[in-house]
C-alpha cells in the first residue's frame, strides 16, 4: 500500500497525527483490503472510486472523505459526489455503503481484513499489512450534511482547525451532531437517517382528507337547501289554514280557506308530518260536519306526495 501522489503545500490541516496527508491515509485504509494498492494521479475528469478489490474497506463515509481530500489537495481536480461513490459500491460492486462509520474489522488493533474479504477480492497471496492502528483525523469522520451532496473542504478545515466542534465518535475523534443523533434515536429508534431527503410533495393522506371533507361539506349544504325549500313549501301551504283556525278559535266567523276542500292542503293538514294534525282535523270534521278537513278514506292524499 502506498501513494504515488502528495498533497500540495497549504493543505497540512488534512494530515493526521502521524504526519500522513489525505492520499497516504486513503492508501493505508484501502490497503488493508487491497495490500498492493498504489494511489496514483486520477486525471482531471476521473475521480477516485472504490474498486472490487478494496470495496469492503472503502465503501464508507471515512474512505469517501479521505479520497475526496486527496483529490482536492492535488488542486484543479474534481472529487466524486457521495451519491456517485455510494452507487459505485452498491450497483457495480454489490457492497453496501455506510454513511456513518467504518466496518468493524477496521476498528481493531491492528485492523486486519477477515480472510473472507481477502479471498473474495483475490488478495489472499498479498503481503499482510503492517498497519497497527488507523490514525484518522476528525475531519474525515464527519458525515456529509443532508443539505449537501459532496464532501465540503471548507467545513472539513473548520473541523480540523477547531472552528467547528462536536461530540466524540466511536473512532476516538469528533463526529457531527452526536447529541442530536442520540436524542433522535431515543424517540424514533436506531437507523441511518442522515441521507434522508424530505419529499416536497403534499402527503396522500392530506389529499384524501381534503377531498372527503369537501364532499361531506357539499352533502350537508345540499341537505340544508332541501330542508329550507321544504320548510318554505309547508309554510306557504299551512299559513292560510293557520290564520283561519286561529280566527275560529277566537270566536270569529272567518271564511274557510279556499284550498282546503278536497285540496292538497287539506290532505297535508289531515295527513301531515305530525299525528296531531290528523287528530285535530278529524275532530273538527266530526263536530261541524263540514269538509274543512276530509276524513282519510275520502281524501286519500298523503303528506309525502306533496314534497
Coordinates of C-alpha atoms in Angstrom, one line a residue:
X1 CA 0.0 0.0 0.0
X2 CA 1.4 3.4 -1.0
X3 CA 0.6 6.7 -2.5
X4 CA 2.5 8.0 -5.5
X5 CA 0.9 11.4 -5.2
X6 CA 1.4 14.1 -2.5
X7 CA -0.8 17.0 -1.4
X8 CA 0.3 20.4 -2.4
X9 CA 1.6 22.8 0.2
X10 CA -1.0 24.6 2.2
X11 CA -3.1 21.6 3.0
X12 CA -1.3 20.4 6.1
X13 CA -4.6 20.6 8.1
X14 CA -5.5 17.3 6.4
X15 CA -2.6 15.5 8.0
X16 CA -3.2 13.0 10.7
X17 CA -1.2 12.7 14.0
X18 CA 1.3 10.5 12.2
X19 CA 2.0 13.2 9.5
X20 CA 0.3 11.4 6.7
X21 CA -1.6 13.5 4.2
X22 CA -5.0 12.6 2.9
X23 CA -3.7 10.5 0.0
X24 CA -1.4 8.4 2.3
X25 CA -4.3 7.9 4.7
X26 CA -6.6 6.7 1.9
X27 CA -3.9 4.3 0.7
X28 CA -3.5 2.9 4.2
X29 CA -7.2 2.4 4.6
X30 CA -7.8 0.9 1.2
X31 CA -4.6 -1.2 1.6
X32 CA -6.0 -3.2 4.4
X33 CA -8.3 -4.9 1.9
X34 CA -6.0 -4.4 -1.1
X35 CA -2.4 -4.6 0.2
X36 CA -0.9 -3.9 -3.3
X37 CA -2.8 -0.7 -3.9
X38 CA -0.9 2.4 -5.1
X39 CA -2.8 5.7 -5.2
X40 CA -1.9 7.5 -8.4
X41 CA -2.9 10.7 -10.1
X42 CA -6.5 10.2 -11.1
X43 CA -6.8 12.7 -14.0
X44 CA -9.0 15.8 -14.1
X45 CA -12.2 14.1 -15.1
X46 CA -11.6 10.7 -13.4
X47 CA -12.1 10.9 -9.6
X48 CA -11.1 8.2 -7.2
X49 CA -13.7 5.5 -6.7
X50 CA -13.8 2.1 -4.9
X51 CA -12.7 -1.0 -6.7
X52 CA -13.8 -4.6 -6.3
X53 CA -10.5 -5.3 -4.5
X54 CA -10.9 -2.7 -1.8
X55 CA -14.7 -2.1 -1.7
X56 CA -15.1 -3.8 1.8
X57 CA -12.7 -1.1 3.2
X58 CA -13.6 1.9 1.1
X59 CA -17.4 1.7 0.8
X60 CA -17.9 4.1 3.8
X61 CA -18.0 7.8 4.6
X62 CA -14.5 7.8 6.1
X63 CA -12.9 6.4 2.9
X64 CA -15.0 8.8 0.8
X65 CA -13.8 11.8 2.8
X66 CA -10.2 10.8 2.6
X67 CA -10.4 10.1 -1.2
X68 CA -12.1 13.5 -1.6
X69 CA -9.5 15.2 0.5
X70 CA -6.7 13.5 -1.6
X71 CA -8.3 14.7 -4.8
X72 CA -8.9 18.3 -3.5
X73 CA -5.3 18.8 -2.2
X74 CA -3.8 18.0 -5.6
X75 CA -5.6 21.2 -7.0
X76 CA -7.8 21.6 -10.0
X77 CA -9.1 18.1 -9.7
X78 CA -12.8 17.2 -9.2
X79 CA -13.8 14.8 -6.5
X80 CA -16.8 12.4 -6.6
X81 CA -20.2 13.2 -5.1
X82 CA -21.2 10.9 -2.2
X83 CA -24.1 9.6 -4.3
X84 CA -21.7 8.6 -7.1
X85 CA -19.5 6.9 -4.6
X86 CA -22.4 5.0 -3.0
X87 CA -23.8 3.9 -6.4
X88 CA -20.4 2.6 -7.4
X89 CA -20.4 0.5 -4.2
X90 CA -23.9 -0.8 -4.4
X91 CA -24.6 -1.1 -8.1
X92 CA -21.2 -2.0 -9.6
X93 CA -19.6 -3.8 -6.6
X94 CA -22.6 -5.1 -4.7
X95 CA -21.3 -3.6 -1.4
X96 CA -23.5 -1.7 1.0
X97 CA -22.2 1.9 1.6
X98 CA -22.0 3.0 5.2
X99 CA -23.0 6.7 5.6
X100 CA -21.8 6.8 9.2
X101 CA -18.9 4.5 10.1
X102 CA -16.1 2.1 9.2
X103 CA -16.7 -1.6 9.1
X104 CA -16.0 -3.3 12.4
X105 CA -12.8 -5.1 11.3
X106 CA -11.2 -1.7 10.6
X107 CA -11.7 -0.6 14.2
X108 CA -9.5 -3.4 15.5
X109 CA -5.9 -3.0 16.7
X110 CA -4.3 -3.9 14.4
X111 CA -7.0 -3.5 11.7
X112 CA -6.9 -6.7 9.5
X113 CA -9.4 -7.6 6.9
X114 CA -11.0 -11.0 7.6
X115 CA -10.0 -13.9 5.4
X116 CA -13.4 -13.8 3.6
X117 CA -12.6 -10.3 2.4
X118 CA -9.1 -11.2 1.1
X119 CA -10.4 -14.3 -0.6
X120 CA -13.3 -12.5 -2.2
X121 CA -11.0 -9.8 -3.6
X122 CA -8.3 -12.2 -4.7
X123 CA -5.8 -10.8 -2.3
X124 CA -5.1 -13.8 -0.3
X125 CA -1.5 -14.0 -1.6
X126 CA -0.8 -10.3 -0.9
X127 CA 1.6 -9.4 1.9
X128 CA 0.0 -8.8 5.3
X129 CA -0.4 -5.0 6.1
X130 CA 1.8 -3.7 8.8
X131 CA -0.8 -1.1 10.0
X132 CA -1.1 -1.3 13.8
X133 CA -3.9 1.3 14.1
X134 CA -5.8 3.5 11.7
X135 CA -5.0 7.1 12.5
X136 CA -8.0 9.0 11.2
X137 CA -8.4 12.7 11.9
X138 CA -11.7 14.2 13.0
X139 CA -12.5 15.9 9.6
X140 CA -12.5 12.5 7.9
X141 CA -15.1 11.0 10.2
X142 CA -17.8 13.6 9.5
X143 CA -21.0 12.6 7.7
X144 CA -22.0 14.7 4.7
X145 CA -24.7 17.1 5.6
X146 CA -28.2 16.4 4.3
X147 CA -28.2 19.8 2.7
X148 CA -25.0 19.0 0.7
X149 CA -24.2 16.4 -2.0
X150 CA -20.5 16.0 -1.5
X151 CA -17.5 16.5 0.8
X152 CA -17.1 20.1 1.8
X153 CA -13.4 21.2 2.2
X154 CA -14.2 24.4 4.0
X155 CA -16.2 22.6 6.6
X156 CA -13.6 19.9 6.9
X157 CA -10.9 22.5 7.5
X158 CA -13.1 24.2 10.1
X159 CA -13.3 20.9 12.0
X160 CA -9.6 20.2 11.6
X161 CA -8.6 23.6 13.0
X162 CA -11.2 23.6 15.8
X163 CA -13.6 26.2 14.5
X164 CA -16.4 23.6 14.4
X165 CA -16.6 21.2 17.3
X166 CA -18.8 18.3 18.2
X167 CA -19.0 15.2 20.4
X168 CA -16.7 12.2 20.4
X169 CA -17.2 9.4 17.9
X170 CA -16.5 5.7 18.1
X171 CA -13.1 6.2 16.5
X172 CA -12.0 8.4 19.4
X173 CA -12.3 11.6 17.3
X174 CA -15.0 14.1 16.7
X175 CA -18.3 13.4 15.0
X176 CA -21.2 15.6 13.9
X177 CA -24.3 16.1 16.0
X178 CA -23.8 13.1 18.2
X179 CA -26.1 14.5 20.9
X180 CA -28.8 15.1 18.4
X181 CA -28.4 11.6 17.0
X182 CA -28.7 10.1 20.4
X183 CA -31.9 12.0 21.2
X184 CA -33.3 11.2 17.8
X185 CA -32.7 7.5 18.2
X186 CA -34.3 7.5 21.7
X187 CA -37.5 8.8 20.1
X188 CA -37.5 7.2 16.7
X189 CA -35.3 4.2 17.1
X190 CA -31.9 3.5 15.5
X191 CA -31.2 3.7 11.8
X192 CA -29.4 5.7 9.2
X193 CA -31.5 8.8 8.7
X194 CA -28.6 11.1 7.6
X195 CA -29.3 10.6 3.9
X196 CA -33.0 11.2 4.2
X197 CA -34.4 13.9 1.9
X198 CA -37.9 15.1 2.7
X199 CA -40.4 14.9 -0.1
X200 CA -41.7 18.3 -1.1
X201 CA -45.0 16.9 -2.4
X202 CA -48.3 17.0 -0.5
X203 CA -48.9 13.8 1.6
X204 CA -51.6 11.5 0.1
X205 CA -53.4 11.4 3.4
X206 CA -53.9 15.2 3.3
X207 CA -55.3 15.0 -0.2
X208 CA -57.7 12.2 0.7
X209 CA -58.8 14.0 3.9
X210 CA -59.4 17.2 2.0
X211 CA -61.5 15.5 -0.7
X212 CA -63.6 13.7 1.9
X213 CA -64.1 16.9 3.9
X214 CA -65.2 18.7 0.8
X215 CA -67.7 16.0 -0.2
X216 CA -69.1 15.9 3.3
X217 CA -69.5 19.7 3.3
X218 CA -71.2 19.6 0.0
X219 CA -73.7 17.0 1.1
X220 CA -74.5 19.0 4.2
X221 CA -75.1 22.1 2.1
X222 CA -77.4 20.2 -0.2
X223 CA -79.4 18.8 2.8
X224 CA -79.7 22.3 4.2
X225 CA -81.0 23.7 1.0
X226 CA -83.6 20.9 0.7
X227 CA -84.8 21.4 4.2
X228 CA -85.2 25.1 3.7
X229 CA -87.2 24.5 0.5
X230 CA -89.5 22.0 2.2
X231 CA -90.0 24.4 5.1
X232 CA -90.9 27.2 2.8
X233 CA -93.4 25.0 1.0
X234 CA -95.0 23.8 4.2
X235 CA -95.3 27.4 5.5
X236 CA -96.8 28.5 2.2
X237 CA -99.5 25.7 2.4
X238 CA -100.2 25.9 6.2
X239 CA -100.2 29.7 6.7
X240 CA -103.8 30.4 5.3
X241 CA -105.2 27.4 7.3
X242 CA -103.4 28.5 10.4
X243 CA -104.9 32.0 10.2
X244 CA -108.3 30.6 9.6
X245 CA -108.3 28.3 12.6
X246 CA -106.8 31.0 14.7
X247 CA -109.8 33.2 14.0
X248 CA -112.2 30.4 14.6
X249 CA -110.5 29.7 18.0
X250 CA -111.1 33.4 18.9
X251 CA -114.8 33.2 18.0
X252 CA -114.5 34.9 14.7
X253 CA -116.6 33.8 11.8
X254 CA -113.9 33.8 9.3
X255 CA -114.1 32.1 6.0
X256 CA -112.8 28.7 5.2
X257 CA -109.5 28.5 3.2
X258 CA -110.1 28.3 -0.5
X259 CA -107.9 25.3 -0.9
X260 CA -109.0 23.1 2.0
X261 CA -111.9 21.3 0.4
X262 CA -110.5 18.2 -1.4
X263 CA -107.3 20.2 -1.9
X264 CA -103.7 19.3 -1.3
X265 CA -103.5 21.5 1.8
X266 CA -106.4 19.6 3.4
X267 CA -104.5 16.3 2.7
X268 CA -101.4 17.7 4.2
X269 CA -103.3 19.0 7.2
X270 CA -105.0 15.7 7.8
X271 CA -102.1 13.5 6.9
X272 CA -99.2 15.8 7.9
X273 CA -95.9 15.0 9.4
X274 CA -97.3 15.3 12.9
X275 CA -100.1 12.9 14.1
X276 CA -101.8 15.7 16.0
X277 CA -102.8 17.3 12.7
X278 CA -104.9 14.2 11.7
X279 CA -106.5 14.1 15.2
X280 CA -107.4 17.7 15.2
X281 CA -108.7 17.6 11.6
X282 CA -110.9 14.5 12.3
X283 CA -112.3 16.1 15.5
X284 CA -113.1 19.3 13.6
X285 CA -114.9 17.4 10.8
X286 CA -116.9 15.3 13.4
X287 CA -118.0 18.4 15.3
X288 CA -119.1 20.7 12.5
X289 CA -120.0 18.1 9.8
X290 CA -118.3 20.2 7.2
X291 CA -115.5 19.1 4.9
X292 CA -113.0 21.6 6.0
X293 CA -110.7 18.7 6.6
X294 CA -111.7 15.5 4.8
X295 CA -111.6 12.1 6.5
X296 CA -108.7 9.8 5.5
X297 CA -110.9 7.5 3.3
X298 CA -112.3 10.3 1.2
X299 CA -109.2 12.3 0.8
X300 CA -106.5 9.7 0.1
X301 CA -103.7 12.3 -0.1
X302 CA -100.6 11.8 1.9
X303 CA -98.1 14.3 3.1
X304 CA -95.3 12.5 1.3
X305 CA -96.9 13.1 -2.1
X306 CA -96.8 16.9 -1.6
X307 CA -93.0 17.2 -1.1

